[in-house]
Amino acid sequence: MRQFAFVVFDSDNTVLERFVLDKVTAPSGLGWKLKLTKLEGDVVDTITKVAQDKQTVKLTVNFIDRAYERYNILSQWLQKYSHADDHVALEYDDGTQARYVEGKVTEFSKAEKDEYNRLSCNVSFTPLTPFFVNIERKITIKISSQGKSYPFRYSYCYGKNEVKNDEITNPYISPVPVTVTIRGSVSAPRVALSSAGNGNAYCVVSFPDVTLRDGQSIIINSARRKIYFDDGSGNLEDYSVKTDPSEDTFLFAESGVSHISMNFQSSDTGDLTGSWRQYGL
């Protein structure tokens, strides 16, 4: 069954809050358009760039029971998250898959009740992103507990990286943002994206002067273009300046198949979990 909702994303792009909408009718802007940059010739034009054109999503929300009360509740909720730094999205579930588009509600008009005691409100949602599927917590990299140890005078042990779902398949026409959480302990964390064909890293984010202790973490939120440090208390600090300036600041997976890797050593006890926004037309 088709359903619409407004959601708020947390710092790691997981859904923090969800407000399910009442009966929705007359939706528009759920499809897609492309913008073409062309060099026009006398006979044949040459395309130099293809980009998606973000369309305003419009829909009518119908309040039936306790109409004015329910209208006020939704209106106040939207006002709460209408600040510039709030990350709100429209969730559209067509019964087969939930998709999201980030943006802001820019119009929420109210009429009067009709003869059926129904209050209809026209909503305009201005998008900031294409529609995407939020592929959550699929990536996991850590040191495997199945290592070997030797009881010498100075104990020695080694393990290997345990990797789950390190492959990112991006069929979209542009790179998609990858968000990862690195948990300590780990020294000088370095995350890399590489092409599946040749294995060469094309995107690297590293923190050469950072050591994460147990309980501490770094969130690289590429969709939000923010890097956060959590000392374990839940208080987030901007850590963008801690990256190696000679490399990248955020992770974007190119079109095609990529692999993600992390430089864990045998003595590290931390892990990396990640997700990505799979944009689509």
JSON list of C-alpha atoms in Angstrom, two decimals, residues 19-23 61-78 108 110 113 117 119 121:
[
{"chain": "A", "resi": 19, "resn": "PHE", "atom": "CA", "xyz": [5.82, 11.40, 10.88]},
{"chain": "A", "resi": 20, "resn": "VAL", "atom": "CA", "xyz": [3.43, 9.26, 8.83]},
{"chain": "A", "resi": 21, "resn": "LEU", "atom": "CA", "xyz": [1.01, 11.35, 6.79]},
{"chain": "A", "resi": 22, "resn": "ASP", "atom": "CA", "xyz": [-2.75, 10.93, 6.64]},
{"chain": "A", "resi": 23, "resn": "LYS", "atom": "CA", "xyz": [-4.45, 9.99, 3.38]},
{"chain": "A", "resi": 61, "resn": "VAL", "atom": "CA", "xyz": [-2.85, 15.70, 2.66]},
{"chain": "A", "resi": 62, "resn": "ASN", "atom": "CA", "xyz": [-6.41, 14.96, 3.74]},
{"chain": "A", "resi": 63, "resn": "PHE", "atom": "CA", "xyz": [-7.26, 15.17, 7.45]},
{"chain": "A", "resi": 64, "resn": "ILE", "atom": "CA", "xyz": [-10.54, 13.49, 8.37]},
{"chain": "A", "resi": 65, "resn": "ASP", "atom": "CA", "xyz": [-10.81, 12.71, 12.09]},
{"chain": "A", "resi": 66, "resn": "ARG", "atom": "CA", "xyz": [-10.00, 15.65, 14.40]},
{"chain": "A", "resi": 67, "resn": "ALA", "atom": "CA", "xyz": [-8.96, 17.49, 11.25]},
{"chain": "A", "resi": 68, "resn": "TYR", "atom": "CA", "xyz": [-7.84, 20.83, 12.68]},
{"chain": "A", "resi": 69, "resn": "GLU", "atom": "CA", "xyz": [-6.05, 19.18, 15.59]},
{"chain": "A", "resi": 70, "resn": "ARG", "atom": "CA", "xyz": [-4.13, 16.84, 13.29]},
{"chain": "A", "resi": 71, "resn": "TYR", "atom": "CA", "xyz": [-3.30, 19.71, 10.95]},
{"chain": "A", "resi": 72, "resn": "ASN", "atom": "CA", "xyz": [-1.83, 21.71, 13.83]},
{"chain": "A", "resi": 73, "resn": "ILE", "atom": "CA", "xyz": [0.24, 18.76, 15.06]},
{"chain": "A", "resi": 74, "resn": "LEU", "atom": "CA", "xyz": [1.81, 18.25, 11.63]},
{"chain": "A", "resi": 75, "resn": "SER", "atom": "CA", "xyz": [2.30, 21.99, 11.09]},
{"chain": "A", "resi": 76, "resn": "GLN", "atom": "CA", "xyz": [4.12, 22.36, 14.41]},
{"chain": "A", "resi": 77, "resn": "TRP", "atom": "CA", "xyz": [6.27, 19.29, 13.70]},
{"chain": "A", "resi": 78, "resn": "LEU", "atom": "CA", "xyz": [7.34, 20.73, 10.34]},
{"chain": "A", "resi": 108, "resn": "PHE", "atom": "CA", "xyz": [1.62, 24.00, 3.54]},
{"chain": "A", "resi": 110, "resn": "LYS", "atom": "CA", "xyz": [-4.93, 25.05, 4.57]},
{"chain": "A", "resi": 113, "resn": "LYS", "atom": "CA", "xyz": [-13.53, 21.59, 5.80]},
{"chain": "A", "resi": 117, "resn": "ASN", "atom": "CA", "xyz": [-15.83, 17.07, 7.23]},
{"chain": "A", "resi": 119, "resn": "LEU", "atom": "CA", "xyz": [-9.68, 19.20, 5.65]},
{"chain": "A", "resi": 121, "resn": "CYS", "atom": "CA", "xyz": [-3.97, 20.80, 2.61]}
]
